Amino acid sequence: MSYMEFKPLVKKVNMKPKGIVEIVLETSISDLQGKIEPLSSMIDRRAEASLDSLVVNYNVTINTKTNKPVIEYKVDDTGIVQEVKSEGEQLEAELGLPKEKIPTKEEQVEADRSVIDDFIREGFAPEFYDTPYDIRNIIQRKLDGETYMKIASELGLSSGRIVELVDRYYTRIAPLAMKWDEWRKSKAELKKTEESKPVDQNDAATEEHAENQDSAEDDKAEGCDDSDEQEASAAPTEQPEEDPKEGTDGGETQDVAAAAIDKEKLEAFILSGQAPSFEGITFDFPDLLQRKKNGETWIELAKGLGVSSGKLQTEWREYKKLVTEHLAKLNSDGEQGAA
């Protein structure tokens, strides 16, 4: 027994004598690769066929005055498609005025069904509550390989009724899917442009300078720690007697604590989510630091945020300074409490 699937173009439907209907299908050699011989063996033999259109036709109502669709759509940053009301409709709704009667005409538009299928697969297709069946789930099952006959049997419906409901749903969401497809393509094109855009040498130099500066600051901090330890070990063991309350300055204690905080401890504290928010810090640095540790550069992070890498790194250094001071205060308070 031979079996095959391909996507042909329906070329002709010829009515012949004795109630015979001739259906002519046309496809490419590549679509029938490895199937020509089995197909040839089926000539003049009965076969079971199921044709499912890959084109969705729907009507768009056009305002003949503006030559624009009466209903237009917009896509937000997350890919959700929403209907846009015209200024006139908004004003009528706000003032409670009767709707203006405008001359319109209907235009038929064709949509590639694969675009609508993607719209459904990605989870952006809306659910309508004026039908008792989950049409999105029915379409998803069909896309996964189930037949309308099997789905109809489970739902207690005829396959014809299932097809009718699915066709109606496709037609209803087609304009939303086409608008979403425009958004999807523009987003992909923007990403492609960004990836092919040469790296700004100024940004690269800024990032390299900032990273070198960070490294130098870390080395300096480590050097200070080593120096402090050496001085402490060389100092005489006898200490002058003085009143602890009079000889201790809270600011000096906090500065010493701040100097003792190394880079690893600081970043671990930031990544733990315990660092507070600070006024004037506009970026989510715990998330950005994690992404940087995962391999992204300051330039890539800045591009994603729509700012220069110099601005991002300047605020990062300020953020580290504030977190360091916060940690130093916690350490200082802890030591005083223990005393």
Short mmCIF file of C-alpha atoms in Angstrom, two decimals:
data_model
loop_
_atom_site.label_atom_id
_atom_site.label_comp_id
_atom_site.label_asym_id
_atom_site.label_seq_id
_atom_site.Cartn_x
_atom_site.Cartn_y
_atom_site.Cartn_z
CA MET A 1 0.00 0.00 0.00
CA SER A 2 1.33 3.43 -0.93
CA TYR A 3 0.98 6.55 1.25
CA MET A 4 2.33 10.06 0.78
CA GLU A 5 1.76 13.66 1.77
CA PHE A 6 2.55 16.72 -0.31
CA LYS A 7 1.26 20.26 -0.81
CA PRO A 8 -0.07 20.68 -4.37
CA LEU A 9 -1.72 23.53 -6.17
CA VAL A 10 -5.30 22.79 -7.23
CA LYS A 11 -5.19 23.69 -10.93
CA LYS A 12 -8.52 22.55 -12.34
CA VAL A 13 -11.84 21.00 -11.43
CA ASN A 14 -13.43 19.60 -14.60
CA MET A 15 -17.01 18.37 -14.77
CA LYS A 16 -17.19 15.31 -17.05
CA PRO A 17 -20.04 13.15 -18.35
CA LYS A 18 -21.70 10.50 -16.18
CA GLY A 19 -21.20 12.58 -13.05
CA ILE A 20 -17.41 12.37 -13.09
CA VAL A 21 -15.34 15.22 -11.63
CA GLU A 22 -11.70 15.51 -12.64
CA ILE A 23 -9.41 17.27 -10.19
CA VAL A 24 -6.02 18.38 -11.47
CA LEU A 25 -3.24 18.89 -8.91
CA GLU A 26 0.15 20.44 -9.63
CA THR A 27 3.29 20.32 -7.50
CA SER A 28 7.07 20.50 -7.86
CA ILE A 29 9.55 17.67 -8.33
CA SER A 30 11.19 18.57 -5.01
CA ASP A 31 7.85 18.15 -3.21
CA LEU A 32 7.54 14.63 -4.65
CA GLN A 33 11.13 13.61 -4.06
CA GLY A 34 11.14 9.83 -3.60
CA LYS A 35 7.37 9.64 -4.13
CA ILE A 36 7.01 9.61 -7.93
CA GLU A 37 7.23 5.85 -8.32
CA PRO A 38 4.67 5.09 -5.54
CA LEU A 39 2.41 7.79 -6.99
CA SER A 40 2.68 6.27 -10.48
CA SER A 41 1.60 2.92 -9.07
CA MET A 42 -1.65 4.54 -7.90
CA ILE A 43 -2.77 5.62 -11.39
CA ASP A 44 -6.24 4.26 -12.19
CA ARG A 45 -6.59 3.00 -8.63
CA ARG A 46 -8.87 4.29 -5.93
CA ALA A 47 -7.24 6.42 -3.27
CA GLU A 48 -8.35 8.36 -0.21
CA ALA A 49 -7.69 12.09 -0.38
CA SER A 50 -8.08 14.92 2.09
CA LEU A 51 -7.50 18.48 0.89
CA ASP A 52 -6.95 21.29 3.37
CA SER A 53 -6.55 24.83 2.02
CA LEU A 54 -3.30 26.61 2.94
CA VAL A 55 -4.81 30.01 2.13
CA VAL A 56 -7.28 31.87 4.34
CA ASN A 57 -9.55 34.42 2.69
CA TYR A 58 -11.05 37.19 4.78
CA ASN A 59 -12.80 40.50 4.18
CA VAL A 60 -11.51 43.89 5.26
CA THR A 61 -13.95 46.79 5.57
CA ILE A 62 -12.45 49.90 3.95
CA ASN A 63 -13.43 53.51 4.65
CA THR A 64 -13.89 54.87 1.13
CA LYS A 65 -13.15 58.42 2.32
CA THR A 66 -9.71 57.61 3.71
CA ASN A 67 -9.15 54.36 1.82
CA LYS A 68 -8.00 52.83 5.11
CA PRO A 69 -9.42 49.87 7.04
CA VAL A 70 -12.22 50.81 9.41
CA ILE A 71 -10.63 48.57 12.05
CA GLU A 72 -6.87 48.82 12.53
CA TYR A 73 -4.54 46.97 14.87
CA LYS A 74 -1.30 47.61 16.74
CA VAL A 75 1.18 45.24 18.39
CA ASP A 76 2.77 46.03 21.75
CA ASP A 77 6.34 45.18 22.73
CA THR A 78 5.33 41.71 23.94
CA GLY A 79 3.61 40.73 20.67
CA ILE A 80 0.01 41.19 21.83
CA VAL A 81 -2.26 42.50 19.07
CA GLN A 82 -4.92 45.04 20.02
CA GLU A 83 -7.60 46.89 18.11
CA VAL A 84 -6.97 50.60 17.66
CA LYS A 85 -9.91 52.97 17.80
CA SER A 86 -9.84 55.97 15.52
CA GLU A 87 -9.89 59.47 17.02
CA GLY A 88 -13.47 59.89 15.85
CA GLU A 89 -14.61 56.71 17.59
CA GLN A 90 -12.85 57.69 20.80
CA LEU A 91 -14.50 61.13 20.75
CA GLU A 92 -17.92 59.61 20.07
CA ALA A 93 -17.47 57.19 22.98
CA GLU A 94 -16.32 59.93 25.38
CA LEU A 95 -19.14 62.33 24.46
CA GLY A 96 -21.80 59.66 24.04
CA LEU A 97 -22.46 60.74 20.46
CA PRO A 98 -24.09 58.46 17.89
CA LYS A 99 -21.66 56.73 15.56
CA GLU A 100 -21.04 58.50 12.28
CA LYS A 101 -22.18 56.58 9.24
CA ILE A 102 -19.26 56.34 6.87
CA PRO A 103 -19.24 54.94 3.32
CA THR A 104 -17.43 51.62 3.22
CA LYS A 105 -16.53 48.82 0.85
CA GLU A 106 -15.40 45.24 1.36
CA GLU A 107 -12.07 44.00 0.04
CA GLN A 108 -11.05 40.35 0.08
CA VAL A 109 -7.56 39.61 1.35
CA GLU A 110 -5.60 36.37 1.22
CA ALA A 111 -3.48 35.23 4.17
CA ASP A 112 -0.92 32.45 4.25
CA ARG A 113 -2.32 29.90 6.68
CA SER A 114 1.18 29.04 7.94
CA VAL A 115 1.42 32.59 9.36
CA ILE A 116 -1.84 32.11 11.27
CA ASP A 117 -0.67 28.68 12.46
CA ASP A 118 2.51 30.30 13.83
CA PHE A 119 0.37 32.97 15.52
CA ILE A 120 -1.57 30.18 17.25
CA ARG A 121 1.50 28.07 18.11
CA GLU A 122 3.26 31.03 19.71
CA GLY A 123 0.27 31.58 22.00
CA PHE A 124 -0.73 35.02 20.70
CA ALA A 125 -4.08 34.03 19.15
CA PRO A 126 -7.06 35.27 21.22
CA GLU A 127 -9.73 33.08 22.72
CA PHE A 128 -13.33 33.94 21.91
CA TYR A 129 -15.99 33.10 24.43
CA ASP A 130 -18.93 33.05 22.02
CA THR A 131 -18.13 29.47 20.96
CA PRO A 132 -18.52 26.43 23.24
CA TYR A 133 -15.35 24.75 21.92
CA ASP A 134 -11.64 25.44 22.35
CA ILE A 135 -10.87 26.03 18.69
CA ARG A 136 -7.23 26.88 19.39
CA ASN A 137 -6.74 23.46 20.96
CA ILE A 138 -8.49 21.77 18.01
CA ILE A 139 -6.17 23.52 15.55
CA GLN A 140 -3.12 22.68 17.66
CA ARG A 141 -4.09 19.01 17.69
CA LYS A 142 -4.57 19.10 13.91
CA LEU A 143 -1.14 20.68 13.49
CA ASP A 144 0.31 17.93 15.67
CA GLY A 145 -0.96 15.32 13.23
CA GLU A 146 -4.44 14.32 14.42
CA THR A 147 -7.28 14.18 11.90
CA TYR A 148 -10.47 16.19 11.98
CA MET A 149 -12.34 12.88 12.00
CA LYS A 150 -10.64 11.74 15.22
CA ILE A 151 -11.13 15.10 16.95
CA ALA A 152 -14.77 15.29 15.83
CA SER A 153 -15.42 11.78 17.14
CA GLU A 154 -14.08 12.71 20.59
CA LEU A 155 -16.18 15.90 20.71
CA GLY A 156 -19.31 14.20 19.41
CA LEU A 157 -19.44 16.39 16.31
CA SER A 158 -19.28 15.74 12.59
CA SER A 159 -15.96 16.42 10.87
CA GLY A 160 -17.79 18.90 8.65
CA ARG A 161 -18.87 20.89 11.72
CA ILE A 162 -15.31 20.90 13.07
CA VAL A 163 -13.98 22.21 9.76
CA GLU A 164 -16.65 24.92 9.73
CA LEU A 165 -15.69 26.10 13.23
CA VAL A 166 -11.98 26.06 12.40
CA ASP A 167 -12.50 27.99 9.14
CA ARG A 168 -14.54 30.61 10.96
CA TYR A 169 -11.83 31.00 13.60
CA TYR A 170 -9.07 31.30 11.00
CA THR A 171 -11.03 34.01 9.20
CA ARG A 172 -11.66 35.87 12.44
CA ILE A 173 -8.04 36.02 13.59
CA ALA A 174 -6.42 36.39 10.15
CA PRO A 175 -6.08 40.23 10.28
CA LEU A 176 -4.56 40.03 13.77
CA ALA A 177 -2.12 37.34 12.64
CA MET A 178 -1.03 39.38 9.62
CA LYS A 179 -0.35 42.43 11.82
CA TRP A 180 1.58 40.22 14.25
CA ASP A 181 3.60 38.82 11.33
CA GLU A 182 4.60 42.38 10.33
CA TRP A 183 5.77 42.99 13.91
CA ARG A 184 7.65 39.67 13.97
CA LYS A 185 9.45 40.42 10.70
CA SER A 186 10.37 43.97 11.73
CA LYS A 187 11.74 42.67 15.03
CA ALA A 188 13.83 40.02 13.24
CA GLU A 189 15.10 42.62 10.76
CA LEU A 190 16.04 44.99 13.58
CA LYS A 191 17.94 42.22 15.35
CA LYS A 192 19.73 41.31 12.13
CA THR A 193 20.69 44.96 11.60
CA GLU A 194 21.98 45.26 15.16
CA GLU A 195 24.05 42.09 14.83
CA SER A 196 25.57 43.20 11.51
CA LYS A 197 26.26 46.72 12.79
CA PRO A 198 30.01 47.25 13.40
CA VAL A 199 30.96 47.78 17.01
CA ASP A 200 31.48 51.44 17.82
CA GLN A 201 35.20 51.82 18.54
CA ASN A 202 34.45 54.49 21.13
CA ASP A 203 32.13 52.10 22.96
CA ALA A 204 34.70 49.30 22.75
CA ALA A 205 37.42 51.60 24.07
CA THR A 206 35.13 52.82 26.85
CA GLU A 207 34.33 49.28 27.91
CA GLU A 208 37.97 48.19 27.83
CA HIS A 209 38.98 51.27 29.84
CA ALA A 210 36.20 50.67 32.37
CA GLU A 211 37.10 47.02 32.81
CA ASN A 212 40.77 47.91 33.21
CA GLN A 213 39.78 50.55 35.73
CA ASP A 214 37.65 48.07 37.64
CA SER A 215 40.53 45.60 37.64
CA ALA A 216 42.95 48.29 38.84
CA GLU A 217 40.54 49.31 41.60
CA ASP A 218 40.22 45.68 42.68
CA ASP A 219 44.01 45.23 42.67
CA LYS A 220 44.38 48.44 44.63
CA ALA A 221 41.83 47.29 47.18
CA GLU A 222 43.61 43.94 47.53
CA GLY A 223 46.96 45.76 47.88
CA CYS A 224 45.53 47.93 50.62
CA ASP A 225 44.30 44.87 52.44
CA ASP A 226 47.77 43.24 52.24
CA SER A 227 49.44 46.46 53.40
CA ASP A 228 47.06 46.79 56.33
CA GLU A 229 47.79 43.22 57.37
CA GLN A 230 51.57 43.79 57.18
CA GLU A 231 51.33 46.98 59.20
CA ALA A 232 49.17 45.26 61.76
CA SER A 233 51.68 42.40 62.17
CA ALA A 234 54.62 44.87 62.47
CA ALA A 235 52.94 47.09 65.05
CA PRO A 236 53.82 46.66 68.76
CA THR A 237 51.46 44.55 70.76
CA GLU A 238 51.03 47.17 73.50
CA GLN A 239 48.25 49.61 72.79
CA PRO A 240 47.86 53.02 74.45
CA GLU A 241 45.14 53.15 77.01
CA GLU A 242 42.26 55.31 75.94
CA ASP A 243 38.52 55.42 76.32
CA PRO A 244 36.99 53.28 73.51
CA LYS A 245 34.09 55.66 73.23
CA GLU A 246 36.33 58.69 72.79
CA GLY A 247 38.79 57.07 70.41
CA THR A 248 36.33 55.45 67.98
CA ASP A 249 34.89 57.31 65.03
CA GLY A 250 31.89 55.59 63.35
CA GLY A 251 32.86 56.95 59.93
CA GLU A 252 36.43 55.63 60.24
CA THR A 253 35.16 52.21 61.30
CA GLN A 254 32.85 52.10 58.30
CA ASP A 255 35.69 53.11 55.95
CA VAL A 256 37.88 50.30 57.27
CA ALA A 257 35.00 47.84 56.82
CA ALA A 258 34.46 49.08 53.26
CA ALA A 259 38.12 48.58 52.39
CA ALA A 260 37.89 44.99 53.64
CA ILE A 261 35.10 44.06 51.18
CA ASP A 262 36.60 42.29 48.18
CA LYS A 263 35.16 42.05 44.66
CA GLU A 264 33.92 38.46 44.99
CA LYS A 265 32.08 39.16 48.25
CA LEU A 266 30.54 42.32 46.77
CA GLU A 267 29.29 40.57 43.62
CA ALA A 268 28.02 37.58 45.59
CA PHE A 269 25.99 39.96 47.77
CA ILE A 270 24.56 41.72 44.68
CA LEU A 271 23.62 38.41 43.02
CA SER A 272 21.97 37.16 46.23
CA GLY A 273 19.22 39.76 45.78
CA GLN A 274 19.83 41.25 49.24
CA ALA A 275 21.21 44.56 47.97
CA PRO A 276 18.72 47.41 48.47
CA SER A 277 17.48 49.76 45.77
CA PHE A 278 19.15 53.16 45.62
CA GLU A 279 17.74 56.46 44.47
CA GLY A 280 19.28 57.49 41.15
CA ILE A 281 20.12 53.93 40.07
CA THR A 282 17.91 53.19 37.08
CA PHE A 283 19.16 49.78 35.96
CA ASP A 284 18.58 46.29 37.38
CA PHE A 285 22.23 45.55 38.11
CA PRO A 286 21.72 42.16 39.84
CA ASP A 287 20.19 40.89 36.59
CA LEU A 288 22.79 42.65 34.42
CA LEU A 289 25.66 41.27 36.52
CA GLN A 290 24.31 37.74 36.14
CA ARG A 291 24.04 38.21 32.37
CA LYS A 292 27.61 39.55 32.25
CA LYS A 293 28.85 36.50 34.13
CA ASN A 294 27.00 34.38 31.57
CA GLY A 295 29.13 35.87 28.81
CA GLU A 296 27.48 39.12 27.67
CA THR A 297 29.60 42.27 27.42
CA TRP A 298 28.77 45.76 28.64
CA ILE A 299 28.34 46.81 24.99
CA GLU A 300 25.79 44.05 24.34
CA LEU A 301 23.94 44.82 27.57
CA ALA A 302 23.90 48.55 26.78
CA LYS A 303 22.55 47.93 23.27
CA GLY A 304 19.75 45.83 24.70
CA LEU A 305 18.85 48.68 27.05
CA GLY A 306 19.16 51.35 24.36
CA VAL A 307 21.92 53.32 26.14
CA SER A 308 25.65 53.81 25.65
CA SER A 309 27.98 51.40 27.39
CA GLY A 310 29.74 54.40 28.98
CA LYS A 311 26.53 55.51 30.71
CA LEU A 312 25.79 51.97 31.86
CA GLN A 313 29.26 51.41 33.32
CA THR A 314 29.32 54.81 35.02
CA GLU A 315 26.09 53.94 36.83
CA TRP A 316 27.47 50.43 37.57
CA ARG A 317 30.48 51.92 39.38
CA GLU A 318 28.20 54.22 41.38
CA TYR A 319 25.98 51.24 42.24
CA LYS A 320 29.00 49.19 43.43
CA LYS A 321 30.10 52.10 45.61
CA LEU A 322 26.65 52.36 47.24
CA VAL A 323 26.44 48.60 47.82
CA THR A 324 29.95 48.60 49.31
CA GLU A 325 28.98 51.37 51.73
CA HIS A 326 25.81 49.45 52.63
CA LEU A 327 27.79 46.27 53.34
CA ALA A 328 30.36 48.22 55.35
CA LYS A 329 27.60 49.68 57.51
CA LEU A 330 26.13 46.22 58.09
CA ASN A 331 29.55 44.87 59.09
CA SER A 332 30.23 47.87 61.32
CA ASP A 333 26.86 47.58 63.05
CA GLY A 334 27.44 43.85 63.53
CA GLU A 335 30.83 44.39 65.18
CA GLN A 336 29.51 47.10 67.49
CA GLY A 337 26.59 44.90 68.45
CA ALA A 338 28.95 42.02 69.26
CA ALA A 339 31.08 44.37 71.42
#
